[in-house]
Tab-separated table of C-alpha atoms in Angstrom:
chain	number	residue	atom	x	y	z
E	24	UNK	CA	76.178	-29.424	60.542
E	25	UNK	CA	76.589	-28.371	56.892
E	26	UNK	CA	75.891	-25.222	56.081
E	27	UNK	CA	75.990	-22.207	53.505
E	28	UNK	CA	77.855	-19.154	55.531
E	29	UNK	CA	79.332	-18.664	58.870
E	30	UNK	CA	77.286	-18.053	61.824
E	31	UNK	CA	76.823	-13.963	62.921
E	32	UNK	CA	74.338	-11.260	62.148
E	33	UNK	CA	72.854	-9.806	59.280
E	34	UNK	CA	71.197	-6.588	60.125
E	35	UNK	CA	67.711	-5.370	59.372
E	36	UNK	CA	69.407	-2.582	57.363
E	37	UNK	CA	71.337	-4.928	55.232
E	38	UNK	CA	68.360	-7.990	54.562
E	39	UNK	CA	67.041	-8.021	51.071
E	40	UNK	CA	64.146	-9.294	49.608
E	41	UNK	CA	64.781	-13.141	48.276
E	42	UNK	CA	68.235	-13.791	50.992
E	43	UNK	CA	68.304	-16.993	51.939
E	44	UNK	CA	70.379	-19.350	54.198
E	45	UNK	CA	70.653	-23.089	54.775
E	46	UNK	CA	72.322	-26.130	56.677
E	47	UNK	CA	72.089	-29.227	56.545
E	48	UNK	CA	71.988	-32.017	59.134
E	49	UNK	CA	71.912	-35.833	60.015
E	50	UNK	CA	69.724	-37.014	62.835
E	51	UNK	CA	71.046	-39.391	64.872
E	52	UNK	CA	69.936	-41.499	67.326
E	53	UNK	CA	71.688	-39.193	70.068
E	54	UNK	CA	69.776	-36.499	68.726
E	55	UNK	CA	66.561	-37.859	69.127
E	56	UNK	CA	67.720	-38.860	73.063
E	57	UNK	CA	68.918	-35.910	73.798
E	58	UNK	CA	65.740	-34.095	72.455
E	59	UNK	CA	63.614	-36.524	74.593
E	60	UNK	CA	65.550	-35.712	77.419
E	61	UNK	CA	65.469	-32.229	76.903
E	62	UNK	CA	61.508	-32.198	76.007
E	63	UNK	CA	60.329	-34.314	78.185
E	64	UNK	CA	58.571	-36.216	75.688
E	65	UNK	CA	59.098	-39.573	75.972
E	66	UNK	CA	56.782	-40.796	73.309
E	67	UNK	CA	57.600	-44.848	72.586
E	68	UNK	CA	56.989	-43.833	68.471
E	69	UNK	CA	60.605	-42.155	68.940
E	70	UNK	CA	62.326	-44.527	71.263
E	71	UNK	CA	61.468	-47.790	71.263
E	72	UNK	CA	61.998	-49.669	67.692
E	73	UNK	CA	59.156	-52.766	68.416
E	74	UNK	CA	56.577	-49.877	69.374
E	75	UNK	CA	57.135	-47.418	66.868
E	76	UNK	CA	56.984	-51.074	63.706
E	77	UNK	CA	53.886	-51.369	64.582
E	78	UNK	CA	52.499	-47.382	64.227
E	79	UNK	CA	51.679	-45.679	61.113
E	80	UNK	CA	54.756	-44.852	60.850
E	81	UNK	CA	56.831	-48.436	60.651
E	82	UNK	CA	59.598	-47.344	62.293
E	83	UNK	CA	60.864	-44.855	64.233
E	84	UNK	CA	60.914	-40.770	64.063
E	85	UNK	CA	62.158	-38.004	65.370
E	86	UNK	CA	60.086	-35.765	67.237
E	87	UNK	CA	58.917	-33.012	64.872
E	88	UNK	CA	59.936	-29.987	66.821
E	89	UNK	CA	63.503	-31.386	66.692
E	90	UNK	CA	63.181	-30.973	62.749
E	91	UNK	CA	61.688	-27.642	63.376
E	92	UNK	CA	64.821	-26.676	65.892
E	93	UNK	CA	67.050	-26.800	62.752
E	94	UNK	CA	64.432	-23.603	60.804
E	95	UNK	CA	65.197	-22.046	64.350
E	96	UNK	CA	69.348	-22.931	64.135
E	97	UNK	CA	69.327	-20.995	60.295
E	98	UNK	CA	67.017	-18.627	61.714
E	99	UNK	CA	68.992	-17.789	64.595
E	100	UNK	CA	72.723	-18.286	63.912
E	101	UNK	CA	72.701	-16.829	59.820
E	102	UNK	CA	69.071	-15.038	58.936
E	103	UNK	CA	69.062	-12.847	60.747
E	104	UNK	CA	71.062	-14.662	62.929
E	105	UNK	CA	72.424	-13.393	66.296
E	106	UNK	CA	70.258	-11.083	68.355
E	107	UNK	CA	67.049	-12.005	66.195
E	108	UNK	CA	63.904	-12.380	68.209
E	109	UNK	CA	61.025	-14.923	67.446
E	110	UNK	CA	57.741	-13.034	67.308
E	111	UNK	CA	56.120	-16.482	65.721
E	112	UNK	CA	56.180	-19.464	63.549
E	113	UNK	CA	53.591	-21.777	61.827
E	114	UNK	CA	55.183	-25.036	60.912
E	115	UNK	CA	53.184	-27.673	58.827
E	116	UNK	CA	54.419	-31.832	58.830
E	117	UNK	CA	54.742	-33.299	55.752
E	118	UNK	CA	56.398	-36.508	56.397
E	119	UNK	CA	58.127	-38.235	59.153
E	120	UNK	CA	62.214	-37.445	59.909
E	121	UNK	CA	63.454	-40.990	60.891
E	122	UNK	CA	67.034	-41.355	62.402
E	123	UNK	CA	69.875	-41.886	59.760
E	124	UNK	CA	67.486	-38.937	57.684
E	125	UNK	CA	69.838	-36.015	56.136
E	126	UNK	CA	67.977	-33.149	56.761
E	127	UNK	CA	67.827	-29.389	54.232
E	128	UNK	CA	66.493	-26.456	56.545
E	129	UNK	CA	66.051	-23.659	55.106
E	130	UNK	CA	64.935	-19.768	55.263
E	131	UNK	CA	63.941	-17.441	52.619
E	132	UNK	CA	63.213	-13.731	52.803
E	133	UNK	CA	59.686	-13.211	51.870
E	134	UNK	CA	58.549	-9.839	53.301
E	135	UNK	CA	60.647	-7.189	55.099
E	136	UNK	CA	59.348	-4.372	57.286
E	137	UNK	CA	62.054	-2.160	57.409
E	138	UNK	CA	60.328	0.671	59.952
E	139	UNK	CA	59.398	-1.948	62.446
E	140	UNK	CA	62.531	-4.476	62.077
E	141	UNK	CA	60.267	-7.655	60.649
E	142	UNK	CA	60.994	-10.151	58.790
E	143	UNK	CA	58.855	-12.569	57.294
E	144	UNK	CA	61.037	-16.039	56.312
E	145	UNK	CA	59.615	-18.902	54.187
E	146	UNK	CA	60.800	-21.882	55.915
E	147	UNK	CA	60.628	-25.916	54.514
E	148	UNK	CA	62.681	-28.843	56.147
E	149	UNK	CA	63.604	-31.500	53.333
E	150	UNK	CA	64.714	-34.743	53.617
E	151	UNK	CA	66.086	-36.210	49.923
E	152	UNK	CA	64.860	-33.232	48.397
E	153	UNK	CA	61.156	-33.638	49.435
E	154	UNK	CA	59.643	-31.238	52.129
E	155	UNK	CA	59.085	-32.842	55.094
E	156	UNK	CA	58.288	-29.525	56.777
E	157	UNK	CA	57.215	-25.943	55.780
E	158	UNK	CA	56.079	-22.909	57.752
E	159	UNK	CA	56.478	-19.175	58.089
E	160	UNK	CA	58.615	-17.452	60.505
E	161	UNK	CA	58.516	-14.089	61.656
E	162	UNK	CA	61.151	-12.264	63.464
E	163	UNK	CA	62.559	-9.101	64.684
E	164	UNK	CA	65.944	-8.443	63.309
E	165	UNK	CA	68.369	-6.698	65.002
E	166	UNK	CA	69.442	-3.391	63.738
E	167	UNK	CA	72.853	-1.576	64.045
E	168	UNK	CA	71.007	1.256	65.648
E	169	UNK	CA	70.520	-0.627	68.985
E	170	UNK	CA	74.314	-2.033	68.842
């Protein structure tokens, strides 16, 4: 993975208004195994190449919550990164991932509620530079306080 800063923590007390973070990523075919494996879900429109040619989709995909794993990755290991907790998400699909795809995720600081520790995060996934994914995250940071 490609990305923008090292992994680690950014406390609630030092988030600002506009931060952002990034990486970058190429599914592969392992990736989308792995995430079947891991999932359980086994759909043939991610698997099997003569299936999936003959779906909307003419071709294979990844499954979309493996896209939306990499808004969790940025989320998790730089904004705010370790110790954050997910208190929700909305994700919308905007166009299929398919293997060989380089993938942009990335989090923006839209909304910070410093007395409670939340953090609302613009999120998009985008694959040559068109979203194939956008949502809203929003998190409890961690806070030197509790450290």
């Amino acid at each position: 993975m490609l990305d923008n800063l090292p992994r680690g923590t950014i406390c609630i007390e030092d988030i600002e208004m506009g931060m952002s973070r990034d990486l970058a990523k190429v599914v592969t075919d392992a990736d989308i195994e792995m995430f079947a494996q891991v999932s359980t879900d086994r759909n043939p429109v991610h698997l099997d190449d003569d299936y999936a040619r003959d779906t909307i989709f003419g071709g294979r995909i990844a499954h979309g919550m493996l896209t939306a794993g990499l808004i969790s990755a940025v989320i998790g290991e730089q904004l705010p990164g370790h110790g954050t907790v997910y208190l929700g998400q909305s994700l919308k699909f905007l166009a299929p991932v398919r293997p060989g795809d380089l993938v942009h995720a990335e989090v923006k600081v839209t909304h910070i509620d410093m007395a409670k520790r939340r953090v609302t995060l613009d999120c998009h996934c985008a694959v040559d530079g068109k979203n194939v994914l956008i949502g809203e995250a929003n998190v409890l940071a961690p806070s030197r306080k509790f450290d």
